Amino acid sequence: MSKKDLARVYEPREIEMKWSQRWLAGEGFAADARSKKPAFSMVIPPPNITGSLHLGHALNNTLQDIMARYKRMRGYNVLWLPGLDHAGIATQNVVERQLKEEGLTRQTLGRERFIERVWKWKEESGGTILGQLKRLGASCDWTRLKFTMDEGLSRAVREVFVSLFNEGLIYRADYIINFCPRCHTALSDLEVEHEERDSFLYHIDYPLKEGGGITVATTRPETMLGDMAVAVNPEDDRYKHLIGSTVRLPLVNREIPVIADRAVEAAFGTGAVKITPAHDFNDFETAKRHGLKPLTVMDDTARMNENAGPYRGLTSLEARERVVNDLKEAGLLKKEERYRVPAGLCYRCGTVVEPTLSKQWFVKVAPLAKPAMEAVREGRIRFVPENWERTYFDWMLNIRDWCISRQIWWGHRIPAWHCRDCGHITVSREDPRGCGRCKGGNIEQDPDVLDTWFSSALWPFSTLGWPEKTPEEEAFYPTSALFTSFDIIFFWVARMIMMGLKFKGDVPFREVYIHALVRDAEGQKMSKSKGNVIDPVVMMDRYGTDALRFTLAAFAAQGRDIKLAEERIEGYRNFANKLWNLARFTLMNIAGEGGDEKAGQRELTDADRWIITRLSSCIEEVSGSLDRYEFDRAANAIYSFVWHELCDWYVELIKPDLRGEKGEKRKQASADILLGVMKDTMRLLHPFMPFITEEIYSYLPDVTPGIIKEGFPEPPPKYPGEAAATTVVMDVIRAVRNIRTEMNIPLSTALDCLCFSKDPAARRALELGEAYVKSLARVSVLKVSGEGERPVDAAFAVVGGGGGVEGIAGIEVFVPLKGHVDIAGETSRLIRGLEKVERELAGVEGKLGNGDFLNNAPASVVEKEKEKMASLLEKKVKIGAGLERIRGLKG
RNA sequence: GGGCGGAUAGCUCAGUCGGUAGAGCACAGCCCUUACAAGGCUGGGGUCACAGGUUCGAUCCCUGUUCCGCCUACCA
């Protein structure tokens, strides 16, 4: 027996824990910055320290891991660098929530103690996702784990900020920004999600000082308190005469002008728009065009401020209610029209954001965007699939300045100091002792921190040690590939490209693979509130990590979202089980009875040559697909090879050989081939299913331990002729099986089988494959002839030829039934077959009868059609003869 | 409004030089054949959304239409 036996049942849990521990204890995943091997490097999209593994992470990291393991096996010096993101707003929210439970706030704690508290939380429970990634099998170089708030990475942030500031690419300005009243901070445009909601379009009469009035339409009546003008289109005949007149703003009795602006659509609403520069993005722009001063009516807690007069202290919703009521009472509310309004929501907490005028820090993006677009246009960065380039260009072309200051405490504090005496702002790499201008010591650091994405943008080089010069940077920058999903192309990918080009003078990665978003079986986004979340950790518990990984890979078709249902994972768990049993079978049959593996002495059968040929194609397909990021194709190629070729056919074919029916030598040879195929298959599959393949591999004899260190299999030479011969045997087996089923003949009844073929190659194939036919079709006597008397009392089929195997003519297969032929059943079976042949024949004849086809189609296509017609005709004649015989039997 | 993607078997999807379609799951029948019932064997199932065009020939290329997603945008 084999050196060890595998457990009877496939139990992923234990196996996974075992290998996970061994891998992490070993050095297998560590990259070597001084290696002479070609480098392949990736930086992980750093998950939040607050996060836990969801399917998006699972997919993202499974694909990266497949690539990392594949490249390692192909001989690359692989760096897959892991890390975490400090997630400013999200993390601050978590800790603030904790404080609240203790009856504390960050303000009562003070900035310093609050930050200490966040660090403490980070050490204790931040980054649970790292353990989950390890469980997923992620073969990161864990010795190089980085965090965006690490000292080195923070230095990179500071270096970049100061450089950009000195170049004038970072500036501070009063500008309208999105403010989240719950998170109490400014957000960038990208951090706002848009959603339509049911609301009203309010039509409000604004009285004119000169008498009469003008009706404006608005979705946000409460902001009228900050109106600085009413705008109409200059071409609008209804209002032309009012341009330049004065409106007396209701409720607050402020006088504002009527102005003309082309941006106003005469056709919408009443054609008159109220202009609230401090609380609406468009109005802000309009006001700038007309030199109007903004008036803020909300404070930084999003409550109405002193400028809102009697409404002071109200939230915007409360204010809206009161304003609408008051307008009604004053008889100024003309109409409330049902209307879908776009709402901006904070991407972190979903609260409706308030556009507010405020003083913030910005990055001037246009000068950075230009080279970033060129890099993609010139192909120095390639998007896969490439249609995402268009999305990237669209955004980069219309890019707006990036608001980078956040009014929170957790993050990289802005390295700018305000002088209380002279007002000068000192921006410095080192903490300054005094004001850069008046040299006074009365300075205070800006209280804001930077957008988390600001540090993420530096990730591909800050993690490699920049701004220090390091061997890592030398060896691994630019990184080879970045794996991410499309929803963060703007947030992250674009910004990394800009920063990489700016500060490293080279692209941050050569290829960007954009993978799918995982949705539920109905195509809905998974979300906790919908309750349709599939938890990858639960799936790993239930079906094993390998099954989850394989499922994700098999569904990762480019350009399409993944709709995932639990049954899929179960299906691939079954595949893992199939593999397990294949391994058990292999081990049972590669008896250690002095099996010599001298390849030269092995005599290969057609079946051996067939499986080797199929394996070879499979290896080519898998490596080719992986090189093109076609994970689904690669996974499916292995699946169908293992299940439908190796298990369904090869293992069944060689069972008689393994039983020793053809002698000891053949038995050994078959076992050797099977073992060889198994070894290659495990290595081929390893990137996808690392645990089970590592386990099985460790049981195979004569392997160096650690499949991880093995190379990726090379495709062996193919044997097309012998492979074709084997498919002839398979066709005959299938034909007999079909007859057996349709004639309702139990397996226990042995059958005879007679095959006629004019083709010597076909006859030879069947003679060599006699044992296979006998074994798999349960045939006791197989006779193969070129010509002769066709049996009358038999079921009949024609196989081969036709669209089947090239160069091998049709084979007539007879199963004598000794008076038990079900004449009706057999007749209808043959007629069905005949009809099918005739249908195909009609198509082919149509083509060949068409002069245009013969003249215009390429010769090879015409030739192919002619061959097809010949074999179909042959088949038709043979089936026709079979029908005649049956009819004769009847009479 | 602009952009991108999708529409192929009951479901989920392949189909990368144009030559009348494949897989998995589900379904039906038979089978505990000593690797595996998380299995085996056999089978049924399709106007490739619709309408035009190019072509000898279109699921594939072009145009338009319908429906469905997503991204993006200053009709308040």
Coordinates of N, CA, C and O in Angstrom, one line a residue, chain A residues 41-44 46 79 81 144 146-148 152-161 163-164 368 402 453-480 482 492-509:
Chain A
S41 N 5.7 42.3 -8.6 CA 5.3 42.9 -7.3 C 3.9 43.5 -7.4 O 3.4 43.9 -8.4
M42 N 3.2 43.4 -6.3 CA 1.8 44.0 -6.1 C 1.8 44.5 -4.7 O 2.3 44.0 -3.8
V43 N 1.0 45.6 -4.6 CA 0.7 46.1 -3.2 C -0.8 45.8 -3.1 O -1.6 45.9 -4.0
I44 N -1.2 45.3 -1.9 CA -2.5 45.0 -1.6 C -3.3 46.3 -1.5 O -2.8 47.3 -1.0
P46 N -5.1 48.3 0.6 CA -5.1 48.1 2.0 C -6.6 48.2 2.6 O -7.2 49.2 2.4
L79 N 6.8 39.9 -4.8 CA 6.5 40.6 -3.6 C 5.0 40.9 -3.6 O 4.5 41.6 -4.6
L81 N 2.8 42.8 -1.2 CA 2.9 43.6 0.1 C 1.6 43.9 0.7 O 0.7 44.5 0.1
R144 N 6.5 42.2 5.8 CA 6.6 43.6 5.4 C 5.2 44.4 5.6 O 5.0 45.4 4.9
K146 N 2.5 46.8 6.3 CA 2.6 48.3 6.5 C 1.2 48.8 6.9 O 0.2 48.2 6.7
F147 N 1.3 50.0 7.5 CA 0.1 50.7 8.0 C 0.2 52.2 7.6 O 1.3 52.7 7.7
T148 N -0.8 52.8 7.1 CA -0.7 54.1 6.5 C -0.2 55.1 7.6 O 0.3 56.2 7.2
G152 N 7.2 55.8 8.8 CA 7.8 56.0 7.5 C 6.8 56.5 6.5 O 7.0 57.4 5.7
L153 N 5.6 55.9 6.6 CA 4.6 56.3 5.6 C 4.0 57.7 5.9 O 3.7 58.4 5.1
S154 N 4.1 58.0 7.2 CA 3.7 59.4 7.6 C 4.7 60.4 7.1 O 4.3 61.5 6.7
R155 N 5.9 60.0 7.1 CA 6.9 60.9 6.6 C 6.7 61.1 5.1 O 6.9 62.2 4.6
A156 N 6.3 60.1 4.4 CA 6.0 60.2 3.0 C 4.9 61.2 2.8 O 4.9 62.1 1.9
V157 N 3.9 61.1 3.6 CA 2.7 62.0 3.5 C 3.2 63.4 3.7 O 2.8 64.3 2.9
R158 N 4.0 63.6 4.7 CA 4.4 65.0 5.0 C 5.3 65.6 3.9 O 5.1 66.7 3.5
E159 N 6.2 64.7 3.4 CA 7.0 65.1 2.3 C 6.2 65.6 1.1 O 6.5 66.6 0.5
V160 N 5.2 64.8 0.7 CA 4.4 65.1 -0.4 C 3.6 66.4 -0.2 O 3.5 67.2 -1.1
F161 N 3.0 66.5 1.0 CA 2.2 67.7 1.3 C 3.1 69.0 1.1 O 2.7 69.9 0.5
S163 N 6.0 69.4 -0.4 CA 6.4 69.6 -1.8 C 5.3 70.3 -2.6 O 5.5 71.2 -3.4
L164 N 4.1 69.7 -2.5 CA 3.0 70.2 -3.3 C 2.7 71.6 -2.9 O 2.3 72.5 -3.7
L368 N -1.5 67.6 -12.3 CA -1.2 66.3 -12.0 C -1.9 65.3 -12.9 O -1.4 64.2 -13.3
W402 N -9.3 68.8 -5.4 CA -9.6 67.8 -4.4 C -9.5 68.4 -3.0 O -8.4 68.9 -2.6
W453 N -7.4 59.1 1.7 CA -7.0 58.8 0.4 C -5.7 59.5 0.0 O -5.0 59.1 -1.0
F454 N -5.4 60.6 0.7 CA -4.2 61.3 0.4 C -3.0 60.3 0.7 O -2.0 60.3 -0.1
S455 N -3.1 59.6 1.8 CA -2.0 58.7 2.1 C -2.1 57.4 1.3 O -1.0 56.9 0.9
S456 N -3.3 57.0 0.9 CA -3.4 55.8 0.1 C -2.8 56.1 -1.3 O -2.3 55.1 -1.9
A457 N -2.9 57.3 -1.7 CA -2.4 57.6 -3.1 C -0.9 57.4 -3.2 O -0.3 57.2 -4.2
L458 N -0.2 57.4 -2.0 CA 1.3 57.2 -2.0 C 1.6 55.7 -1.8 O 2.8 55.3 -1.8
W459 N 0.6 54.9 -1.6 CA 0.8 53.5 -1.1 C 1.9 52.7 -1.9 O 2.7 52.0 -1.3
P460 N 1.8 52.7 -3.2 CA 2.8 51.9 -4.0 C 4.3 52.3 -3.7 O 5.1 51.4 -4.0
F461 N 4.5 53.5 -3.3 CA 6.0 53.8 -3.0 C 6.2 54.0 -1.5 O 7.3 53.8 -1.0
S462 N 5.2 54.6 -0.8 CA 5.5 54.8 0.6 C 5.7 53.5 1.3 O 6.5 53.4 2.3
T463 N 5.1 52.4 0.9 CA 5.3 51.1 1.5 C 6.7 50.5 1.2 O 7.1 49.6 1.8
L464 N 7.3 51.0 0.1 CA 8.6 50.5 -0.2 C 9.7 51.3 0.4 O 10.9 51.1 0.1
G465 N 9.4 52.3 1.3 CA 10.4 53.0 2.0 C 10.6 54.5 1.6 O 11.2 55.2 2.3
W466 N 10.0 54.9 0.5 CA 10.1 56.3 0.1 C 9.6 57.2 1.2 O 8.7 56.8 1.9
P467 N 10.2 58.3 1.4 CA 11.3 59.0 0.7 C 12.7 58.5 0.9 O 13.6 59.1 0.3
E468 N 12.9 57.5 1.7 CA 14.3 57.0 1.8 C 14.5 56.2 0.5 O 13.6 55.7 -0.2
K469 N 15.8 56.1 0.1 CA 16.2 55.2 -1.0 C 16.4 53.8 -0.4 O 17.2 53.6 0.5
T470 N 15.7 52.9 -0.9 CA 15.8 51.5 -0.4 C 16.0 50.5 -1.5 O 15.6 50.8 -2.7
P471 N 16.5 49.4 -1.2 CA 16.7 48.3 -2.2 C 15.3 47.8 -2.7 O 15.1 47.4 -3.8
E472 N 14.3 47.9 -1.8 CA 12.9 47.5 -2.1 C 12.4 48.3 -3.3 O 11.8 47.8 -4.2
E473 N 12.6 49.6 -3.1 CA 12.1 50.5 -4.1 C 12.8 50.2 -5.5 O 12.1 50.2 -6.5
E474 N 14.1 50.0 -5.4 CA 14.9 49.7 -6.5 C 14.3 48.4 -7.2 O 14.2 48.4 -8.4
A475 N 14.0 47.4 -6.4 CA 13.7 46.1 -7.0 C 12.2 46.0 -7.4 O 11.9 45.3 -8.4
F476 N 11.3 46.7 -6.7 CA 9.9 46.4 -6.9 C 9.0 47.6 -7.4 O 7.8 47.4 -7.6
Y477 N 9.7 48.8 -7.6 CA 8.9 49.9 -8.2 C 9.4 50.1 -9.6 O 10.6 50.2 -9.8
P478 N 8.4 50.3 -10.5 CA 7.0 50.3 -10.5 C 6.5 48.8 -10.2 O 7.1 47.9 -10.6
T479 N 5.4 48.7 -9.5 CA 4.8 47.4 -9.2 C 4.3 46.9 -10.5 O 4.0 47.6 -11.5
S480 N 4.1 45.5 -10.5 CA 3.7 44.9 -11.8 C 2.2 45.1 -12.1 O 1.8 45.3 -13.2
L482 N -1.9 46.0 -10.3 CA -2.8 46.4 -9.2 C -4.1 45.7 -9.4 O -4.6 45.8 -10.5
W492 N -8.8 56.1 -5.9 CA -7.5 55.5 -5.5 C -6.6 55.4 -6.7 O -5.5 55.9 -6.7
V493 N -7.1 54.6 -7.7 CA -6.2 54.3 -8.9 C -5.7 55.6 -9.5 O -4.4 55.8 -9.7
A494 N -6.6 56.5 -9.8 CA -6.2 57.7 -10.5 C -5.2 58.5 -9.7 O -4.2 59.1 -10.1
R495 N -5.5 58.6 -8.4 CA -4.6 59.4 -7.5 C -3.2 58.8 -7.3 O -2.2 59.5 -7.2
M496 N -3.2 57.4 -7.3 CA -1.9 56.8 -7.2 C -1.1 57.1 -8.4 O 0.1 57.3 -8.4
I497 N -1.7 57.1 -9.6 CA -1.0 57.3 -10.8 C -0.5 58.7 -10.8 O 0.7 59.0 -11.1
M498 N -1.3 59.7 -10.4 CA -0.8 61.1 -10.3 C 0.4 61.2 -9.4 O 1.4 61.8 -9.7
M499 N 0.3 60.6 -8.2 CA 1.3 60.8 -7.2 C 2.6 60.0 -7.6 O 3.7 60.5 -7.3
G500 N 2.4 58.9 -8.1 CA 3.6 58.1 -8.5 C 4.4 58.8 -9.6 O 5.6 58.9 -9.5
L501 N 3.7 59.3 -10.6 CA 4.4 60.0 -11.6 C 5.1 61.3 -11.1 O 6.2 61.6 -11.4
K502 N 4.4 62.0 -10.2 CA 4.9 63.2 -9.6 C 6.1 63.0 -8.8 O 7.1 63.7 -8.9
F503 N 6.0 62.0 -7.9 CA 7.1 61.9 -6.9 C 8.1 60.8 -7.2 O 9.2 60.8 -6.7
K504 N 7.7 59.8 -8.0 CA 8.7 58.8 -8.4 C 9.2 58.9 -9.8 O 10.1 58.2 -10.3
G505 N 8.5 59.8 -10.6 CA 8.8 59.9 -11.9 C 8.5 58.7 -12.8 O 9.0 58.6 -13.9
D506 N 7.7 57.8 -12.3 CA 7.3 56.6 -13.0 C 6.0 56.2 -12.6 O 5.5 56.5 -11.4
V507 N 5.3 55.4 -13.4 CA 4.0 54.9 -13.1 C 4.1 54.0 -11.8 O 5.1 53.4 -11.6
P508 N 3.0 53.9 -11.0 CA 3.0 53.1 -9.8 C 2.8 51.6 -10.1 O 3.1 50.8 -9.3
F509 N 2.3 51.3 -11.3 CA 2.0 49.9 -11.7 C 1.9 49.9 -13.2 O 1.5 50.9 -13.8

